[in-house]
Every structure is written in structure tokens, then in C-alpha cells.
């Protein structure tokens, strides 16, 4: 058992103990199951639901640049259809959906490029700084059995206020007012950050989806290079989707590389 795993189990026991203590205080006589460290369970292999105790791999996090470790991961982008074909106003976010057929490989494992969406303000922090906006490019591997959760690879790009972003400009005026879906013209929207993903430098850690069911099977890659969007673009996106960033979650000894 390596040191990180030991540390994680230590934190797991501590966290469960803390939950147990606070439950008892609230209900007086609550019986709480003793913490059980399951050696067989793969790290991040469980689903968690809102309202239930979360695991120890939740996202987003505050990334401390001077504590991130040196790491090396291979990203290979294999784009057949880099242009999204649908644009959705989902009420809580703006989402662009890719047609099937493109993949991004992370350390040799192939994830299918699915969709991208926005958060205002950013969910991840770098050295305690929240940025005005964050873009998530979601890739996934569908499970082979129903009880297995999907696995995700999310590329995240933080935006600061600056020049207008041409990728955002190419679709923003077409976002449906109210919840709904709009078709995009072929090759109308070109997602430059996906195309050039291999040129970026990333922070990496293992975490969760930041929306229900908060599944803890996500390889997170957060680009170190900060993107720019105009204040009008950020304001418009925020107007449509509202403040939709989840609070930062505890690291519980996880390494960021
Ligand atoms: Zn997201």
C-alpha cells in the first residue's frame, strides 16, 4: 500500500468519524455504521448522490501551484468532428454537443468527446483565485455493465476578462432564450482549445463531476494557460445560466500534478 493510499484511508476514517460525531450530536441516539475501509474498491469507483455522504474525491478544488507535483501524462486528440452540432440552453448551463466519432486519449485510454459547457464564475481556483468563467470539455467512456459508473476526462479552461473570444462569438447570439436546443451550421463553431489541447500545459488530479450525481471517476485536466473572453461575453453567459459554480471541496490528501 503506497503512502498516498494510506493517507487517503486515514483521512477517510477521520472524515467518517467526524460525520458520525456530528450525526450523534444532532439526533442524540443515531446509530452510525463504523467506518469501513474497503480495500477492494477501486479509488474513485463509487457513485455519490447529493444529500448523502460524499466520498473523498470531490470537485472542484483550489489548486495550489507551488504544491503541485511534477507529473507526466499523455494526451492525444483524435478529431473527426471537432465542430459541435447542437447548442443547448439547459437553464443552468449553456452546452454544445459534439457528434460521435472524436476521441481524446489520456495516458493511452480513449474517451469519447461528448460536450462542452460553461460555468460562471469558475469552479476551480488557482492559488485561491476564482476566475470569471470556466469551460469544461467533457469526454467519457460508457460503462460495460449497468452497475459500473461511466469514466470521465474533463479538460477545463479558465477565462479572465480581456479580448473577445472568437469561439464564443461564433454561437453566443444563437443560444435559445429559455431552455431549448438549436442546431448549428456545419463547421460554424470551431473549438480552438480542443483542437490545440496538446499544446497546453495542465494541472491534473482525480475528482468528481461538479453536478449530481457527483460521480468520482473524473480525470481532471485544468489548463495552466488562462483564456480571455470579453466582459460582455462573460456577462451574457452568466445572464443565461446564472451563478452555477459549485464550491471548492476538500483535497483529503490528494496529489495535484
Ligand atoms: Zn462543468
PDB file of N, CA and C and ligand atoms in Angstrom, residues 117-119 123 136 138 154 210-211 220, ligand 1:
ATOM      1  N   UNK A 117     -19.430  22.817 -21.845  1.00  0.00           N
ATOM      2  CA  UNK A 117     -20.375  23.728 -21.196  1.00  0.00           C
ATOM      3  C   UNK A 117     -19.609  24.726 -20.338  1.00  0.00           C
ATOM      4  N   UNK A 118     -20.334  25.716 -19.851  1.00  0.00           N
ATOM      5  CA  UNK A 118     -19.699  26.835 -19.148  1.00  0.00           C
ATOM      6  C   UNK A 118     -20.143  26.941 -17.699  1.00  0.00           C
ATOM      7  N   UNK A 119     -19.247  27.466 -16.876  1.00  0.00           N
ATOM      8  CA  UNK A 119     -19.579  27.831 -15.503  1.00  0.00           C
ATOM      9  C   UNK A 119     -19.191  29.286 -15.285  1.00  0.00           C
ATOM     10  N   UNK A 123     -15.243  27.287 -11.389  1.00  0.00           N
ATOM     11  CA  UNK A 123     -15.389  26.346 -10.274  1.00  0.00           C
ATOM     12  C   UNK A 123     -14.029  26.101  -9.625  1.00  0.00           C
ATOM     13  N   UNK A 136     -15.751  23.604 -19.551  1.00  0.00           N
ATOM     14  CA  UNK A 136     -15.496  22.177 -19.353  1.00  0.00           C
ATOM     15  C   UNK A 136     -15.732  21.412 -20.646  1.00  0.00           C
ATOM     16  N   UNK A 138     -16.102  17.820 -21.905  1.00  0.00           N
ATOM     17  CA  UNK A 138     -16.373  16.536 -21.247  1.00  0.00           C
ATOM     18  C   UNK A 138     -16.212  15.373 -22.228  1.00  0.00           C
ATOM     19  N   UNK A 154     -12.208  15.376 -18.134  1.00  0.00           N
ATOM     20  CA  UNK A 154     -12.700  16.737 -18.370  1.00  0.00           C
ATOM     21  C   UNK A 154     -11.508  17.676 -18.530  1.00  0.00           C
ATOM     22  N   UNK A 210     -19.065  17.942 -10.993  1.00  0.00           N
ATOM     23  CA  UNK A 210     -19.395  19.028 -10.060  1.00  0.00           C
ATOM     24  C   UNK A 210     -20.903  19.263  -9.993  1.00  0.00           C
ATOM     25  N   UNK A 211     -21.660  18.406 -10.686  1.00  0.00           N
ATOM     26  CA  UNK A 211     -23.118  18.436 -10.623  1.00  0.00           C
ATOM     27  C   UNK A 211     -23.589  17.016 -10.300  1.00  0.00           C
ATOM     28  N   UNK A 220      -9.324  15.036 -14.081  1.00  0.00           N
ATOM     29  CA  UNK A 220      -9.428  16.465 -14.349  1.00  0.00           C
ATOM     30  C   UNK A 220      -8.111  16.987 -14.909  1.00  0.00           C
TER      31      UNK A 220
HETATM   32 ZN1  LIG B   1     -18.936  21.568 -15.572  1.00  0.00          ZN
END
